[in-house]
PDB file of C-alpha atoms in Angstrom:
ATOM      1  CA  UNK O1414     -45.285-128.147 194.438  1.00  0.00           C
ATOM      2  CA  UNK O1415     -43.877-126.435 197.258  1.00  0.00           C
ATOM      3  CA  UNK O1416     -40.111-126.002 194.908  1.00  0.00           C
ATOM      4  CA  UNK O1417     -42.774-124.867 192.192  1.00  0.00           C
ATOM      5  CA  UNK O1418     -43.891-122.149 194.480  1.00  0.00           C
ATOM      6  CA  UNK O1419     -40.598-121.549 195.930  1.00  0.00           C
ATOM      7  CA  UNK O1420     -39.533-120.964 192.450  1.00  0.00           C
ATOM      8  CA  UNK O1421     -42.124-118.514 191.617  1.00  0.00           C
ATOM      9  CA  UNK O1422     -41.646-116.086 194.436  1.00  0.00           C
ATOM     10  CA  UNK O1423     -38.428-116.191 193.366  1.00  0.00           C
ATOM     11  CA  UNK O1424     -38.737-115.120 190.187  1.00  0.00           C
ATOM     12  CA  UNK O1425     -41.115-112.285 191.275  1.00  0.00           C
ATOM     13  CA  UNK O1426     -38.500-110.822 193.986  1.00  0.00           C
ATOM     14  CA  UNK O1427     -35.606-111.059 191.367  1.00  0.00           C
ATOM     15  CA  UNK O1428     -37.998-108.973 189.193  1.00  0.00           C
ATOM     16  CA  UNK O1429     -39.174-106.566 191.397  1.00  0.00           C
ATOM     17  CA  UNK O1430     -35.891-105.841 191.996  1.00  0.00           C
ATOM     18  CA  UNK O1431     -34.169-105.815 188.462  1.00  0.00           C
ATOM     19  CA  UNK O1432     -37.174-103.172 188.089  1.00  0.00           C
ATOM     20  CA  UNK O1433     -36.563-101.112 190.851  1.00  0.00           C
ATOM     21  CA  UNK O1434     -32.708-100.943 189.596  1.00  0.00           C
ATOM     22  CA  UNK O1435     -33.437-100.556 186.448  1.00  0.00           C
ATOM     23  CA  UNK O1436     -36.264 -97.635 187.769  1.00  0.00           C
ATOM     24  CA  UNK O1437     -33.788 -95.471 189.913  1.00  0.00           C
ATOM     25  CA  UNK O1438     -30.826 -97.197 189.957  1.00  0.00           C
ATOM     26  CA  UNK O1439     -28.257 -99.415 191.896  1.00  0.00           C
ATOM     27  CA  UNK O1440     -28.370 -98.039 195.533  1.00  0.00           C
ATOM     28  CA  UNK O1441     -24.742 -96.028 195.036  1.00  0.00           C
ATOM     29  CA  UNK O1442     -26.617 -94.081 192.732  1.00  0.00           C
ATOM     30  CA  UNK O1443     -29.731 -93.168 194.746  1.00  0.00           C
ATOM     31  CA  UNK O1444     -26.909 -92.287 197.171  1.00  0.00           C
ATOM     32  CA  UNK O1445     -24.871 -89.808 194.668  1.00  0.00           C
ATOM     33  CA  UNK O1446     -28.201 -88.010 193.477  1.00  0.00           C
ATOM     34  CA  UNK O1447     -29.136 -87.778 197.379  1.00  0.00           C
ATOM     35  CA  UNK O1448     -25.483 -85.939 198.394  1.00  0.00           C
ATOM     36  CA  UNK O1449     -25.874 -84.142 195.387  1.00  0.00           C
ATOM     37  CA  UNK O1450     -29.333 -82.450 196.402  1.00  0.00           C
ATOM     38  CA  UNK O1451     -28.041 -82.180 200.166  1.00  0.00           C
ATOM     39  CA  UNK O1452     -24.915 -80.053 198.377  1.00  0.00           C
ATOM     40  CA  UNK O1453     -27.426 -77.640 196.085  1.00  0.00           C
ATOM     41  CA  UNK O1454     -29.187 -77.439 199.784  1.00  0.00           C
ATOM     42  CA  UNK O1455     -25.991 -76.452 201.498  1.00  0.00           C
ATOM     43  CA  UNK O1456     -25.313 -73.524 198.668  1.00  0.00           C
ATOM     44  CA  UNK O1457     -28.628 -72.573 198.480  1.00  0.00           C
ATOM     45  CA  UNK O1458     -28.843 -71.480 202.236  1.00  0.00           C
ATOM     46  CA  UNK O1459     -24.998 -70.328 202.060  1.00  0.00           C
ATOM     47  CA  UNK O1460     -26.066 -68.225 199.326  1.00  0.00           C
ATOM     48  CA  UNK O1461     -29.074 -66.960 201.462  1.00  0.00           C
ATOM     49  CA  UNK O1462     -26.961 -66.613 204.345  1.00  0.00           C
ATOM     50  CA  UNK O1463     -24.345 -64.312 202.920  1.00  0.00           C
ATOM     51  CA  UNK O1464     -27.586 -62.147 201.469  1.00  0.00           C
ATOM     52  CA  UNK O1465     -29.067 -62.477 205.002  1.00  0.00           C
ATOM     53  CA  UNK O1466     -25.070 -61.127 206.098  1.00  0.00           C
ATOM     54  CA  UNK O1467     -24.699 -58.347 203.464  1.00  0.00           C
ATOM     55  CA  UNK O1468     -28.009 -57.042 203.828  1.00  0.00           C
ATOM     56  CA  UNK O1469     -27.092 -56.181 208.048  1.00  0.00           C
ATOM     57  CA  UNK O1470     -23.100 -55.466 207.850  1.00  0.00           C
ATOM     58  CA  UNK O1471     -23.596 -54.079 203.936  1.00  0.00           C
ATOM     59  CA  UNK O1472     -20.346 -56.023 203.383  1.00  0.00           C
ATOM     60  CA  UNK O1473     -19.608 -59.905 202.592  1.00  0.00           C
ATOM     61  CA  UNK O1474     -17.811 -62.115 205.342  1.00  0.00           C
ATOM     62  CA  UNK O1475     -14.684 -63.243 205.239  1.00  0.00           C
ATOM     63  CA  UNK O1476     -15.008 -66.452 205.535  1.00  0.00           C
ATOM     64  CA  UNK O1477     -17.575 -69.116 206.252  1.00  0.00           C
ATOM     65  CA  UNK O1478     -16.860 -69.767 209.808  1.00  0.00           C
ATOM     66  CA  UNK O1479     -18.025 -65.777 209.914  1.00  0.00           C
ATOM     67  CA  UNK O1480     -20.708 -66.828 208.041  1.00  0.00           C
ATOM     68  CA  UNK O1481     -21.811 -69.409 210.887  1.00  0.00           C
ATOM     69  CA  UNK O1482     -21.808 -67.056 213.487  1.00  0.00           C
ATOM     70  CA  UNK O1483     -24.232 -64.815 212.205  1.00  0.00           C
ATOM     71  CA  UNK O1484     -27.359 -64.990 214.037  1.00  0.00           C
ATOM     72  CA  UNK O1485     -30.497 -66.159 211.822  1.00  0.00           C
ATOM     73  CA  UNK O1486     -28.257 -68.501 209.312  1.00  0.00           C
ATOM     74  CA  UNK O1487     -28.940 -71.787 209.317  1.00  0.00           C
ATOM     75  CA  UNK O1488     -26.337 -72.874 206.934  1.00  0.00           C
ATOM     76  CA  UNK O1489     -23.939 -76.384 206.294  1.00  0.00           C
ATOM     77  CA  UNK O1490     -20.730 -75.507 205.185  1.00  0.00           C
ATOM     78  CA  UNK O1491     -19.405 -79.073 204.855  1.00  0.00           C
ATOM     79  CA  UNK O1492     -20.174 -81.493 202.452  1.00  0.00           C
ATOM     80  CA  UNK O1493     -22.442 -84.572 203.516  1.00  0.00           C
ATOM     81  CA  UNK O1494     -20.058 -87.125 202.132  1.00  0.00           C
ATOM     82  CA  UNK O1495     -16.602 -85.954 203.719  1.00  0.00           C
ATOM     83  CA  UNK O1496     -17.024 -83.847 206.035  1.00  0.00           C
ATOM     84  CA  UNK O1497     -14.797 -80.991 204.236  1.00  0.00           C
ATOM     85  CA  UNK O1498     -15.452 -77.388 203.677  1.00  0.00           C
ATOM     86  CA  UNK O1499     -17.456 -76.147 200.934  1.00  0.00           C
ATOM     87  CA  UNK O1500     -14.756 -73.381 199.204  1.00  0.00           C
ATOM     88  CA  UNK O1501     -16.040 -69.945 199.908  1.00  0.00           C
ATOM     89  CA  UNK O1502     -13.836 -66.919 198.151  1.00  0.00           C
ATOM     90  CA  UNK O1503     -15.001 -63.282 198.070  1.00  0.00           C
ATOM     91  CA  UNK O1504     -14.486 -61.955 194.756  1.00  0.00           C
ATOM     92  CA  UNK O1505     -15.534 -58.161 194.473  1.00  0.00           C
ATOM     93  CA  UNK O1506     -16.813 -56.253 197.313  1.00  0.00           C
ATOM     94  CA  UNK O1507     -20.142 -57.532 196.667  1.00  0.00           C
ATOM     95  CA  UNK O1508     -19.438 -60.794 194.447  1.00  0.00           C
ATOM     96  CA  UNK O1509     -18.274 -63.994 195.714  1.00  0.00           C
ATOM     97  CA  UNK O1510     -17.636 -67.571 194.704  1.00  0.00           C
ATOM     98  CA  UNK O1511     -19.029 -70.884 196.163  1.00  0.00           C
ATOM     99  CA  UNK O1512     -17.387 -74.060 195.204  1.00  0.00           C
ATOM    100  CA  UNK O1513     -18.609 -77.611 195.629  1.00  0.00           C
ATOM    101  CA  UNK O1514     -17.638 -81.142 194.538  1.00  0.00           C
ATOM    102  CA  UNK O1515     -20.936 -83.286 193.011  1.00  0.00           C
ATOM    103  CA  UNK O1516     -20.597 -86.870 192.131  1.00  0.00           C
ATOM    104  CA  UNK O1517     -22.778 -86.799 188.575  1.00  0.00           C
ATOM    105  CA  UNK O1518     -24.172 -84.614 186.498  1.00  0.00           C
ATOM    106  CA  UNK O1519     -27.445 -82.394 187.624  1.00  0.00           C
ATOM    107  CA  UNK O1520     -30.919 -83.845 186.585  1.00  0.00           C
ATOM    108  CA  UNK O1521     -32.299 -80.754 185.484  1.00  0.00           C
ATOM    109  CA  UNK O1522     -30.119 -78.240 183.578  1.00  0.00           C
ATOM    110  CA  UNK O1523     -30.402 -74.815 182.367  1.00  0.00           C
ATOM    111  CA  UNK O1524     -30.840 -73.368 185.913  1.00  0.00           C
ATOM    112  CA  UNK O1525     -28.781 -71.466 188.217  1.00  0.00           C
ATOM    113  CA  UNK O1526     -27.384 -74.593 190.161  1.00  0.00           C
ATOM    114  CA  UNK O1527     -27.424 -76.861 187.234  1.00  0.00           C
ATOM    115  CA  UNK O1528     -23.488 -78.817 187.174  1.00  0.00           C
ATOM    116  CA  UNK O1529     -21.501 -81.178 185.938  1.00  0.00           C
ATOM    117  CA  UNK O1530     -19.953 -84.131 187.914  1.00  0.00           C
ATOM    118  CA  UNK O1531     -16.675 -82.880 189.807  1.00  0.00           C
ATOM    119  CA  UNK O1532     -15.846 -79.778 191.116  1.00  0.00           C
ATOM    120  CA  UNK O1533     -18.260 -77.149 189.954  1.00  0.00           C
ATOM    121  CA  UNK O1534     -18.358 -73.167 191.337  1.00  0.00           C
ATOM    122  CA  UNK O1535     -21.000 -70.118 191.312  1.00  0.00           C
ATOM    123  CA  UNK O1536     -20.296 -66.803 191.343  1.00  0.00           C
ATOM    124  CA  UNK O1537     -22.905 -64.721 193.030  1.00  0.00           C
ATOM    125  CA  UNK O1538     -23.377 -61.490 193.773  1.00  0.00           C
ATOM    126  CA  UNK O1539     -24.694 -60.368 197.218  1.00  0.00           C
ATOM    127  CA  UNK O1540     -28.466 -59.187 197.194  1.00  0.00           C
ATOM    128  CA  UNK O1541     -30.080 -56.836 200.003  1.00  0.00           C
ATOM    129  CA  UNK O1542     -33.057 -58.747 201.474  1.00  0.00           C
ATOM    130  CA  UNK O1543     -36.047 -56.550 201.799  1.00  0.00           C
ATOM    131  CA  UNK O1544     -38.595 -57.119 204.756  1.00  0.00           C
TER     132      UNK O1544
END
């Protein structure tokens, strides 16, 4: 009886975790969408950042180390899984490039942030923020 039972709990674990896999995935894939969302993150605020920088020096910094040391950003400039810098490249006076390397594919396409798997880069031009 008590091998039986044994047996049965088992089986139930073993399931409940083939379905969770088979759900979201082996746990080095959870971990590859989560860097992946932290990296849109970082952009995202880099990208509000150097708005947030045009809009009070009405040009784009230099780098972004200047970036950082703008008071009001709150910004990541290195990526969550090595610890290097995200690439950072004025363009234009008012257009730059940020560059970032994702580990898959983005779940939901067709917006601005939507990549491929490897290195993938966004040119943006620099926006005045209005109070």
């Amino acid at each position: 009886m008590r091998k039986a039972l044994a047996a049965l709990v088992f089986a139930i674990v073993g399931a409940a975790l083939a379905g969770g896999f088979y759900l979201i995935g082996p746990p080095a894939e959870a971990r590859a969408r989560r860097l992946d969302g932290r990296r849109e993150t970082d952009l995202q605020r880099l990208r509000l950042a150097a708005d947030l920088y045009w809009t009070r020096n009405s040009r784009l910094p230099a780098s972004l180390d200047e970036l950082a040391k703008e008071a009001g950003t709150n910004i990541y400039s290195r990526d969550p899984a090595n610890g290097e810098s995200y690439e950072y490249s004025v363009k234009t006076p008012d257009t730059y490039e940020l560059c970032a390397v994702f580990a898959r594919d983005s779940e939901m396409g067709g917006n601005f942030w939507s990549h491929g798997a490897g290195r993938r880069c966004f040119a943006i031009t620099a926006k005045v923020i209005k109070p």
